[in-house]
Short mmCIF file of C-alpha atoms in Angstrom, two decimals:
data_model
loop_
_atom_site.label_atom_id
_atom_site.label_comp_id
_atom_site.label_asym_id
_atom_site.label_seq_id
_atom_site.Cartn_x
_atom_site.Cartn_y
_atom_site.Cartn_z
CA MET A 1 6.80 5.66 18.89
CA ALA A 2 10.36 4.79 17.99
CA ILE A 3 13.43 6.97 17.60
CA LEU A 4 15.34 5.97 14.47
CA ASN A 5 18.79 7.15 13.48
CA PHE A 6 19.06 8.41 9.90
CA GLY A 7 22.76 8.92 9.27
CA GLY A 8 23.32 10.52 12.67
CA VAL A 9 20.00 12.41 12.71
CA GLU A 10 17.33 11.07 15.05
CA GLU A 11 13.68 11.07 13.99
CA THR A 12 10.45 9.95 15.61
CA VAL A 13 8.57 7.37 13.55
CA VAL A 14 5.52 5.19 14.12
CA THR A 15 5.07 1.82 12.43
CA ARG A 16 1.98 -0.34 12.01
CA GLN A 17 3.58 -2.88 14.33
CA GLU A 18 3.85 -0.32 17.12
CA PHE A 19 0.40 1.14 16.48
CA PRO A 20 -1.79 -1.70 15.15
CA LEU A 21 -5.04 -1.17 13.31
CA GLU A 22 -7.02 -2.61 16.24
CA LYS A 23 -5.73 0.17 18.48
CA ALA A 24 -6.63 2.80 15.90
CA ARG A 25 -10.17 1.42 15.64
CA GLU A 26 -10.56 1.50 19.43
CA ILE A 27 -9.44 5.13 19.66
CA LEU A 28 -11.88 6.28 16.95
CA LYS A 29 -14.74 3.87 17.66
CA ASN A 30 -17.15 6.61 18.71
CA ASP A 31 -16.24 9.03 15.91
CA THR A 32 -17.85 9.86 12.62
CA ILE A 33 -15.09 10.71 10.17
CA ALA A 34 -16.30 13.20 7.55
CA VAL A 35 -14.08 13.31 4.47
CA ILE A 36 -14.63 16.69 2.82
CA GLY A 37 -13.68 16.67 -0.85
CA TYR A 38 -13.45 13.72 -3.22
CA GLY A 39 -10.74 14.92 -5.60
CA VAL A 40 -7.09 13.88 -5.24
CA GLN A 41 -6.74 12.48 -1.69
CA GLY A 42 -10.41 12.01 -0.80
CA PRO A 43 -11.12 8.74 -2.66
CA GLY A 44 -8.05 6.90 -1.37
CA GLN A 45 -8.25 8.04 2.24
CA SER A 46 -12.01 7.55 2.58
CA GLN A 47 -12.10 4.12 0.95
CA ASN A 48 -9.11 2.88 2.95
CA LEU A 49 -10.74 4.06 6.18
CA ARG A 50 -14.00 2.39 5.19
CA ASP A 51 -12.26 -0.88 4.31
CA ASN A 52 -10.39 -0.73 7.62
CA GLY A 53 -13.66 -0.63 9.56
CA PHE A 54 -14.04 3.03 10.52
CA ASN A 55 -17.29 5.02 10.47
CA VAL A 56 -16.79 7.24 7.42
CA ILE A 57 -18.98 9.64 5.47
CA VAL A 58 -18.13 11.85 2.50
CA GLY A 59 -19.04 15.49 1.87
CA GLN A 60 -18.97 16.62 -1.76
CA ARG A 61 -20.81 19.07 -4.00
CA GLU A 62 -23.07 17.53 -6.62
CA GLY A 63 -21.53 17.03 -10.04
CA LYS A 64 -19.06 14.67 -11.70
CA THR A 65 -17.04 14.15 -8.52
CA PHE A 66 -20.20 13.42 -6.54
CA ASP A 67 -21.16 10.86 -9.18
CA LYS A 68 -17.70 9.29 -8.90
CA ALA A 69 -18.23 8.91 -5.16
CA VAL A 70 -21.53 7.13 -5.83
CA LYS A 71 -19.74 4.74 -8.21
CA ASP A 72 -17.22 4.05 -5.43
CA GLY A 73 -20.01 2.84 -3.17
CA TRP A 74 -20.92 5.95 -1.16
CA VAL A 75 -24.70 6.17 -0.72
CA PRO A 76 -26.43 9.56 -0.96
CA GLY A 77 -28.27 10.34 2.28
CA GLU A 78 -26.48 7.54 4.15
CA THR A 79 -22.73 7.92 3.67
CA LEU A 80 -22.61 10.70 1.04
CA PHE A 81 -23.81 14.22 1.83
CA SER A 82 -23.38 17.86 0.96
CA ILE A 83 -20.25 19.44 2.40
CA GLU A 84 -22.27 21.31 5.03
CA GLU A 85 -24.23 18.26 6.14
CA ALA A 86 -21.08 16.13 6.39
CA CYS A 87 -19.34 18.81 8.46
CA LYS A 88 -22.37 18.94 10.75
CA ARG A 89 -22.40 15.16 11.25
CA GLY A 90 -18.65 14.61 11.53
CA THR A 91 -16.69 14.60 14.78
CA VAL A 92 -13.49 14.35 12.75
CA ILE A 93 -13.58 16.66 9.74
CA MET A 94 -10.95 15.64 7.19
CA CYS A 95 -10.42 18.67 4.95
CA LEU A 96 -9.12 17.14 1.71
CA LEU A 97 -10.15 19.91 -0.64
CA SER A 98 -7.65 21.63 -2.91
CA ASP A 99 -5.87 24.60 -1.35
CA ALA A 100 -7.99 27.02 -3.38
CA ALA A 101 -11.23 25.22 -2.50
CA VAL A 102 -10.39 25.24 1.22
CA MET A 103 -10.40 29.04 1.13
CA SER A 104 -13.83 29.24 -0.52
CA VAL A 105 -15.43 26.53 1.65
CA TRP A 106 -13.79 27.54 4.94
CA PRO A 107 -16.75 29.59 6.25
CA THR A 108 -18.98 26.49 5.89
CA ILE A 109 -16.45 24.21 7.58
CA LYS A 110 -15.70 26.63 10.41
CA LYS A 111 -19.38 27.00 11.27
CA HIS A 112 -19.51 23.34 12.26
CA LEU A 113 -16.21 23.15 14.17
CA THR A 114 -17.85 22.89 17.57
CA GLU A 115 -15.94 22.29 20.79
CA GLY A 116 -13.91 19.10 20.96
CA LYS A 117 -14.06 18.22 17.26
CA THR A 118 -10.94 17.34 15.25
CA LEU A 119 -9.98 19.25 12.10
CA TYR A 120 -7.67 17.19 9.90
CA PHE A 121 -5.55 18.26 6.92
CA SER A 122 -3.24 16.38 4.58
CA HIS A 123 -1.23 19.48 3.72
CA GLY A 124 0.07 22.32 5.86
CA PHE A 125 -0.65 25.00 3.25
CA ALA A 126 -3.87 26.52 4.61
CA ILE A 127 -2.60 26.77 8.20
CA THR A 128 0.99 27.78 7.42
CA TRP A 129 -0.11 30.71 5.26
CA SER A 130 -3.28 31.49 7.22
CA ASP A 131 -2.61 35.22 6.79
CA ARG A 132 -3.14 34.64 3.06
CA THR A 133 -5.80 31.90 3.16
CA GLY A 134 -7.91 33.16 6.05
CA VAL A 135 -8.02 29.66 7.58
CA VAL A 136 -7.81 30.29 11.34
CA PRO A 137 -9.37 27.44 13.36
CA PRO A 138 -11.28 27.96 16.62
CA THR A 139 -9.18 27.46 19.74
CA ASP A 140 -11.45 24.78 21.28
CA ILE A 141 -10.79 22.01 18.74
CA ASP A 142 -7.89 19.74 17.82
CA VAL A 143 -6.07 20.55 14.58
CA VAL A 144 -3.95 17.74 13.14
CA MET A 145 -2.36 16.53 9.93
CA VAL A 146 -1.46 13.29 8.21
CA ALA A 147 0.21 13.92 4.84
CA PRO A 148 0.75 10.85 2.62
CA LYS A 149 3.92 11.15 0.57
CA GLY A 150 2.17 10.08 -2.59
CA SER A 151 -0.95 10.66 -4.63
CA GLY A 152 -4.36 9.52 -3.48
CA ALA A 153 -4.36 6.98 -6.30
CA SER A 154 -1.08 5.51 -5.04
CA LEU A 155 -2.39 5.44 -1.47
CA ARG A 156 -5.36 3.38 -2.63
CA SER A 157 -3.51 1.03 -5.01
CA MET A 158 -0.76 0.28 -2.49
CA PHE A 159 -3.38 -0.34 0.21
CA LEU A 160 -5.09 -2.89 -2.03
CA GLU A 161 -1.68 -4.54 -2.56
CA GLY A 162 -1.18 -4.80 1.21
CA ARG A 163 1.44 -2.05 1.27
CA GLY A 164 1.29 1.59 2.33
CA VAL A 165 2.47 5.07 1.37
CA ASN A 166 4.64 6.66 4.08
CA SER A 167 3.06 9.73 5.70
CA SER A 168 4.16 12.61 7.86
CA PHE A 169 2.10 13.64 10.88
CA ALA A 170 1.76 16.76 13.01
CA VAL A 171 -0.36 18.25 15.76
CA TYR A 172 -0.97 21.97 15.40
CA GLN A 173 -3.47 22.38 18.22
CA ASP A 174 -4.26 19.96 21.05
CA PHE A 175 -7.42 21.09 22.85
CA THR A 176 -8.62 17.69 24.07
CA GLY A 177 -5.27 16.30 25.20
CA LYS A 178 -5.85 13.36 22.85
CA ALA A 179 -4.85 14.95 19.55
CA LEU A 180 -1.66 12.91 19.08
CA GLU A 181 -3.22 9.48 19.55
CA ARG A 182 -6.10 10.45 17.27
CA THR A 183 -3.68 11.68 14.61
CA LEU A 184 -1.77 8.40 14.68
CA ALA A 185 -5.01 6.42 14.58
CA LEU A 186 -6.11 8.32 11.48
CA GLY A 187 -2.68 7.84 9.90
CA ILE A 188 -2.87 4.09 10.44
CA GLY A 189 -6.50 4.06 9.34
CA ILE A 190 -5.81 5.61 5.93
CA GLY A 191 -3.19 2.91 5.30
CA SER A 192 0.13 4.67 5.90
CA GLY A 193 3.25 2.51 5.63
CA TYR A 194 4.91 4.30 8.52
CA LEU A 195 4.46 7.78 10.00
CA PHE A 196 7.19 10.34 10.62
CA GLU A 197 6.86 13.48 12.70
CA THR A 198 6.87 16.98 11.24
CA THR A 199 5.14 20.34 11.73
CA PHE A 200 2.54 22.06 9.54
CA HIS A 201 5.16 24.67 8.59
CA ARG A 202 7.87 22.17 7.66
CA GLU A 203 5.46 19.98 5.72
CA ALA A 204 4.11 22.89 3.68
CA ILE A 205 7.57 24.15 2.74
CA SER A 206 9.06 20.73 1.94
CA ASP A 207 5.96 19.70 -0.02
CA LEU A 208 5.90 22.78 -2.24
CA THR A 209 9.66 22.50 -2.76
CA GLY A 210 9.38 18.83 -3.70
CA GLU A 211 6.48 19.34 -6.11
CA ARG A 212 8.26 22.15 -7.90
CA GLY A 213 11.60 20.36 -7.65
CA SER A 214 12.58 16.72 -8.07
CA LEU A 215 9.07 15.24 -7.94
CA MET A 216 7.49 17.16 -10.82
CA GLY A 217 8.93 20.45 -12.05
CA ALA A 218 12.63 19.63 -12.15
CA ILE A 219 12.18 16.14 -13.55
CA GLN A 220 10.12 17.42 -16.50
CA GLY A 221 12.73 20.12 -17.12
CA LEU A 222 15.56 17.56 -17.02
CA PHE A 223 13.71 15.11 -19.25
CA LEU A 224 12.93 17.78 -21.82
CA ALA A 225 16.47 19.18 -21.88
CA GLN A 226 18.03 15.77 -22.55
CA TYR A 227 15.33 14.79 -25.06
CA GLU A 228 15.82 18.04 -26.99
CA VAL A 229 19.61 17.67 -27.15
CA LEU A 230 19.30 14.12 -28.46
CA ARG A 231 16.71 15.13 -31.07
CA GLU A 232 18.74 18.16 -32.14
CA ASN A 233 21.64 15.81 -32.81
CA GLY A 234 19.74 13.44 -35.08
CA HIS A 235 18.38 10.82 -32.67
CA THR A 236 14.85 9.56 -33.37
CA PRO A 237 11.92 10.29 -31.03
CA SER A 238 11.82 6.65 -29.96
CA GLU A 239 15.53 6.53 -29.18
CA ALA A 240 15.51 9.89 -27.41
CA PHE A 241 12.49 8.97 -25.28
CA ASN A 242 13.75 5.50 -24.36
CA GLU A 243 17.16 6.80 -23.32
CA THR A 244 15.65 9.72 -21.39
CA VAL A 245 12.48 8.45 -19.72
CA GLU A 246 11.53 4.85 -20.43
CA GLU A 247 14.72 3.22 -19.18
CA LEU A 248 14.64 5.35 -16.03
CA THR A 249 11.01 4.69 -15.11
CA GLN A 250 10.76 1.05 -16.20
CA SER A 251 14.22 -0.32 -15.37
CA LEU A 252 16.34 1.86 -13.10
CA MET A 253 13.85 3.44 -10.67
CA PRO A 254 12.75 0.06 -9.26
CA LEU A 255 16.42 -0.72 -8.55
CA PHE A 256 17.25 2.39 -6.53
CA ALA A 257 13.79 2.39 -4.93
CA ALA A 258 14.52 -1.11 -3.62
CA LYS A 259 18.06 -0.74 -2.30
CA GLY A 260 19.49 2.69 -3.03
CA MET A 261 21.42 4.53 -5.72
CA ASP A 262 24.65 2.64 -5.06
CA TRP A 263 22.88 -0.67 -5.67
CA MET A 264 21.41 0.64 -8.92
CA TYR A 265 24.89 1.77 -10.01
CA ALA A 266 26.30 -1.65 -9.08
CA ASN A 267 23.79 -3.32 -11.39
CA CYS A 268 24.65 -1.20 -14.43
CA SER A 269 27.52 -1.51 -16.88
CA THR A 270 30.97 -0.27 -15.86
CA THR A 271 30.69 2.40 -18.57
CA ALA A 272 27.42 3.65 -17.05
CA GLN A 273 28.88 3.54 -13.55
CA ARG A 274 31.90 5.62 -14.49
CA GLY A 275 29.87 8.19 -16.40
CA ALA A 276 27.27 8.55 -13.65
CA LEU A 277 29.86 9.03 -10.93
CA ASP A 278 31.76 11.58 -13.02
CA TRP A 279 28.72 13.62 -14.03
CA MET A 280 26.66 13.65 -10.84
CA GLY A 281 28.92 16.42 -9.47
CA PRO A 282 28.43 18.86 -12.37
CA PHE A 283 24.68 18.24 -12.35
CA HIS A 284 24.56 18.85 -8.57
CA ASP A 285 26.56 22.06 -8.87
CA ALA A 286 24.38 23.36 -11.70
CA ILE A 287 21.06 22.46 -10.08
CA LYS A 288 21.61 23.33 -6.41
CA PRO A 289 21.45 27.12 -6.93
CA VAL A 290 18.08 26.66 -8.64
CA VAL A 291 16.82 24.51 -5.75
CA LYS A 292 18.00 27.13 -3.25
CA GLU A 293 16.18 29.84 -5.19
CA LEU A 294 13.07 27.65 -5.24
CA TYR A 295 13.28 26.95 -1.50
CA ASP A 296 13.64 30.65 -0.69
CA SER A 297 10.61 31.44 -2.86
CA VAL A 298 8.55 28.80 -1.04
CA LYS A 299 9.74 29.86 2.43
CA SER A 300 8.92 33.52 1.77
CA GLY A 301 5.34 32.64 0.86
CA ALA A 302 5.77 33.80 -2.73
CA GLU A 303 4.92 30.37 -4.17
CA ALA A 304 1.86 30.11 -1.94
CA GLN A 305 0.66 33.51 -3.14
CA LYS A 306 1.20 32.53 -6.78
CA SER A 307 -0.96 29.45 -6.23
CA ILE A 308 -3.66 31.43 -4.45
CA ASP A 309 -3.70 34.12 -7.16
CA SER A 310 -3.79 31.72 -10.11
CA ASN A 311 -6.25 29.28 -8.56
CA SER A 312 -8.63 32.11 -7.69
CA GLN A 313 -9.00 33.31 -11.28
CA PRO A 314 -12.40 32.51 -12.85
CA ASP A 315 -10.72 31.01 -15.93
CA TYR A 316 -8.14 29.07 -13.91
CA ARG A 317 -9.36 25.65 -15.02
CA GLU A 318 -9.39 26.60 -18.71
CA LYS A 319 -5.85 28.01 -18.53
CA LEU A 320 -4.61 24.93 -16.66
CA ASN A 321 -6.17 22.56 -19.16
CA GLU A 322 -4.53 24.46 -22.02
CA GLU A 323 -1.09 24.23 -20.39
CA LEU A 324 -1.60 20.52 -19.77
CA ARG A 325 -2.77 20.04 -23.36
CA GLN A 326 0.43 21.63 -24.66
CA LEU A 327 2.46 19.35 -22.40
CA ARG A 328 0.51 16.27 -23.47
CA GLU A 329 0.80 17.09 -27.17
CA SER A 330 4.52 17.89 -27.11
CA GLU A 331 6.66 15.52 -29.16
CA MET A 332 8.31 13.91 -26.14
CA TRP A 333 5.02 12.89 -24.50
CA GLN A 334 3.48 11.89 -27.82
CA ALA A 335 6.47 9.57 -28.19
CA ALA A 336 5.68 8.32 -24.68
CA ALA A 337 2.13 7.42 -25.69
CA THR A 338 3.47 5.35 -28.59
CA VAL A 339 6.13 3.64 -26.48
CA ARG A 340 3.58 2.72 -23.79
CA GLN A 341 1.48 0.94 -26.39
CA LEU A 342 4.51 -1.15 -27.34
CA ARG A 343 5.18 -2.42 -23.81
CA PRO A 344 4.88 -6.21 -23.49
CA GLU A 345 1.91 -6.01 -21.10
CA ASN A 346 -0.11 -4.47 -23.94
CA ASP A 347 0.44 -7.47 -26.27
#
């Protein structure tokens, strides 16, 4: 592991050069890795592990998701099983179910957490708020986490491109004395770009803050506010969408993703540079109190409880689909659908 300096703050990171795939395979050569859940993270992590030469099986209830796993090459009775059977067979149980599903399936998982096994998460939610979720692991197992900082789809697509999504890692419980090396081996095995150290508690809080903030919630709110102001002042849907979303996602994001915000600014017009530098302060001052309120709500457990309460409702899926439908059918995202069809790659 290396200690890197991030602007005066030291962090522990692990790269694929320091911890090569061959080492990861050696550490886990006698293990059966059971990936439980084939929803968001399950497909990417399981397929990457399989392609990297690990012994992997999948546990999933029968239904559409089970059928998807079959299409992805998992063989019923050989590498694809019920959740209970996979937990029974696995020495490393990778719990990649949704937070709500973890709570309902936990009694089945816990029954098969025999001495010396490894319980793996990709989110600190269930452990951090165990008083709310009821997820309390036995004391005679290892409990670890590797949390990719991207969707399961991105993890898979970047792996196939020879790249990797960066991941955080943590050890919550080290019964065997080998939990850390096994965590790093799993992190390399799923195709992480590099791994940075965290705790279950820090990961859970930062993840919920990010999802509700700049990654998803805040960016939709910002997009919609600007789009609405432009439309209210006579700009067409195409113009409003291009100036709000399309230029950002298709032109500017690759620039600051590659070399930073200053480099993106340097490659824009002087008019854009001046305006951005002048207005970033007012936006920061207006938004920071909202982010602080969000962070406090996450830290207190209020956001976790909201998720647990809403996800536990019998009509949760129907309500969610209705909210997503309204979002999809809003004018801004209908404009997006039209603009996407006009991109050159669709010619």
